GROMACS .gro file of C-alpha atoms in nm:
model
  139
    1MET     CA    1   8.057  15.441  10.745
    2ARG     CA    2   8.176  15.082  10.701
    3GLY     CA    3   7.898  14.962  10.934
    4LEU     CA    4   7.630  15.142  10.734
    5HIS     CA    5   7.760  15.008  10.405
    6ALA     CA    6   7.723  14.656  10.542
    7ASP     CA    7   7.347  14.722  10.580
    8THR     CA    8   7.163  14.640  10.257
    9GLY     CA    9   6.853  14.830  10.368
   10TYR     CA   10   7.059  15.144  10.419
   11LEU     CA   11   7.221  15.104  10.077
   12LEU     CA   12   6.877  15.070   9.915
   13TYR     CA   13   6.766  15.381  10.100
   14ARG     CA   14   7.071  15.576   9.976
   15LEU     CA   15   7.018  15.456   9.619
   16GLY     CA   16   6.653  15.556   9.639
   17LEU     CA   17   6.745  15.903   9.762
   18ARG     CA   18   7.003  15.947   9.488
   19SER     CA   19   6.764  15.819   9.223
   20GLY     CA   20   6.495  16.060   9.338
   21GLN     CA   21   6.737  16.353   9.340
   22VAL     CA   22   6.865  16.283   8.990
   23PHE     CA   23   6.520  16.220   8.846
   24ASN     CA   24   6.368  16.524   9.019
   25SER     CA   25   6.648  16.739   8.873
   26PHE     CA   26   6.551  16.618   8.528
   27LEU     CA   27   6.181  16.680   8.590
   28GLN     CA   28   6.236  17.021   8.749
   29GLU     CA   29   6.179  17.226   8.434
   30SER     CA   30   5.845  17.053   8.373
   31GLY     CA   31   5.725  17.149   8.721
   32LEU     CA   32   5.672  16.785   8.812
   33ARG     CA   33   5.839  16.560   9.065
   34LEU     CA   34   5.904  16.188   9.075
   35ARG     CA   35   5.573  16.130   9.257
   36HIS     CA   36   5.383  16.284   8.964
   37TYR     CA   37   5.582  16.072   8.722
   38ALA     CA   38   5.496  15.757   8.920
   39VAL     CA   39   5.123  15.838   8.895
   40LEU     CA   40   5.154  15.897   8.521
   41ARG     CA   41   5.349  15.573   8.470
   42PHE     CA   42   5.089  15.378   8.667
   43LEU     CA   43   4.805  15.531   8.466
   44ALA     CA   44   4.986  15.449   8.142
   45GLY     CA   45   4.951  15.081   8.227
   46SER     CA   46   4.581  15.096   8.307
   47GLU     CA   47   4.250  15.206   8.161
   48GLY     CA   48   4.213  15.443   8.454
   49SER     CA   49   4.224  15.412   8.829
   50LEU     CA   50   4.029  15.520   9.133
   51GLN     CA   51   4.230  15.757   9.351
   52ARG     CA   52   4.216  15.512   9.641
   53GLU     CA   53   4.365  15.244   9.413
   54LEU     CA   54   4.645  15.483   9.315
   55SER     CA   55   4.712  15.542   9.682
   56ALA     CA   56   4.724  15.172   9.764
   57ARG     CA   57   4.929  15.065   9.462
   58LEU     CA   58   5.185  15.346   9.482
   59GLY     CA   59   5.203  15.356   9.862
   60TYR     CA   60   5.118  15.726   9.883
   61ASP     CA   61   4.890  15.883  10.140
   62PRO     CA   62   4.539  15.937   9.996
   63SER     CA   63   4.559  16.312  10.061
   64ALA     CA   64   4.885  16.326   9.863
   65ILE     CA   65   4.718  16.152   9.568
   66VAL     CA   66   4.449  16.419   9.555
   67GLY     CA   67   4.713  16.692   9.525
   68LEU     CA   68   4.918  16.501   9.269
   69VAL     CA   69   4.614  16.437   9.050
   70ASP     CA   70   4.511  16.803   9.086
   71ASP     CA   71   4.856  16.906   8.960
   72LEU     CA   72   4.841  16.661   8.668
   73GLU     CA   73   4.492  16.784   8.573
   74LYS     CA   74   4.612  17.145   8.569
   75LEU     CA   75   4.885  17.045   8.323
   76GLY     CA   76   4.638  16.846   8.113
   77PHE     CA   77   4.827  16.519   8.173
   78ALA     CA   78   4.542  16.341   8.353
   79GLU     CA   79   4.173  16.389   8.409
   80ARG     CA   80   3.905  16.262   8.639
   81ARG     CA   81   3.609  16.093   8.472
   82PRO     CA   82   3.295  15.928   8.608
   83SER     CA   83   3.354  15.561   8.681
   84PRO     CA   84   3.158  15.333   8.448
   85ASP     CA   85   3.100  15.097   8.742
   86ASP     CA   86   2.988  15.350   9.002
   87ARG     CA   87   2.855  15.695   8.916
   88ARG     CA   88   2.953  15.826   9.259
   89SER     CA   89   3.318  15.747   9.196
   90ARG     CA   90   3.561  15.907   8.956
   91ILE     CA   91   3.852  15.742   8.785
   92VAL     CA   92   4.177  15.911   8.691
   93VAL     CA   93   4.288  15.856   8.333
   94LEU     CA   94   4.597  15.953   8.137
   95THR     CA   95   4.537  16.206   7.859
   96GLY     CA   96   4.707  16.231   7.522
   97ALA     CA   97   4.926  16.509   7.662
   98GLY     CA   98   5.022  16.281   7.951
   99GLN     CA   99   5.114  16.004   7.709
  100ALA     CA  100   5.327  16.246   7.507
  101PHE     CA  101   5.502  16.367   7.824
  102LEU     CA  102   5.588  16.008   7.916
  103ARG     CA  103   5.723  15.938   7.567
  104ASP     CA  104   5.938  16.249   7.593
  105THR     CA  105   6.076  16.139   7.931
  106ASP     CA  106   6.161  15.779   7.836
  107GLU     CA  107   6.509  15.865   7.713
  108ALA     CA  108   6.584  16.084   8.014
  109GLY     CA  109   6.463  15.811   8.247
  110GLN     CA  110   6.706  15.572   8.083
  111ARG     CA  111   6.988  15.826   8.127
  112VAL     CA  112   6.906  15.849   8.499
  113THR     CA  113   6.916  15.470   8.527
  114ASN     CA  114   7.244  15.457   8.335
  115GLU     CA  115   7.397  15.718   8.565
  116LEU     CA  116   7.288  15.534   8.878
  117LEU     CA  117   7.384  15.187   8.758
  118GLY     CA  118   7.694  15.286   8.560
  119PRO     CA  119   7.928  15.056   8.755
  120LEU     CA  120   7.719  14.748   8.664
  121ASP     CA  121   7.741  14.554   8.341
  122PRO     CA  122   7.417  14.461   8.154
  123ALA     CA  123   7.393  14.116   8.315
  124GLU     CA  124   7.436  14.264   8.663
  125ARG     CA  125   7.169  14.525   8.589
  126ALA     CA  126   6.928  14.253   8.477
  127THR     CA  127   7.000  14.052   8.792
  128LEU     CA  128   6.952  14.357   9.014
  129HIS     CA  129   6.625  14.439   8.843
  130ALA     CA  130   6.495  14.084   8.881
  131LEU     CA  131   6.590  14.076   9.250
  132LEU     CA  132   6.429  14.415   9.318
  133LEU     CA  133   6.110  14.298   9.147
  134ARG     CA  134   6.099  13.994   9.373
  135VAL     CA  135   6.139  14.207   9.682
  136ALA     CA  136   5.901  14.480   9.566
  137ASP     CA  137   5.624  14.235   9.476
  138ARG     CA  138   5.593  14.111   9.831
  139PRO     CA  139   5.280  14.222  10.016
   0.00000   0.00000   0.00000
């Protein structure tokens, strides 16, 4: 295991797995998974998004986005509307119920982060976050 723990990419992978497991456990009773949450969070920061944009920005397969948006529509958390720029296209927007769901999950999301990053002090957490943003923002 010592060799694997020397590999930063592997450690990021393990942290990602653990983060997903913990967050999915929290979301389990709502019927949603982390992928649904990511779509909702993205929509919360926009006025709506084409499904292909969701796919590109979140890194999910386009066919997966269709299913995720279908699930969110069934729950009333998102809806598809005609695009104001192109009548043939539809944009996905967050609903009031989706906004309320996100507000209700903010505290739990912070608990998940606290559990994962418990060994780090606040300054180390801020540094880690800044470094991850730099890496994640690369094309």
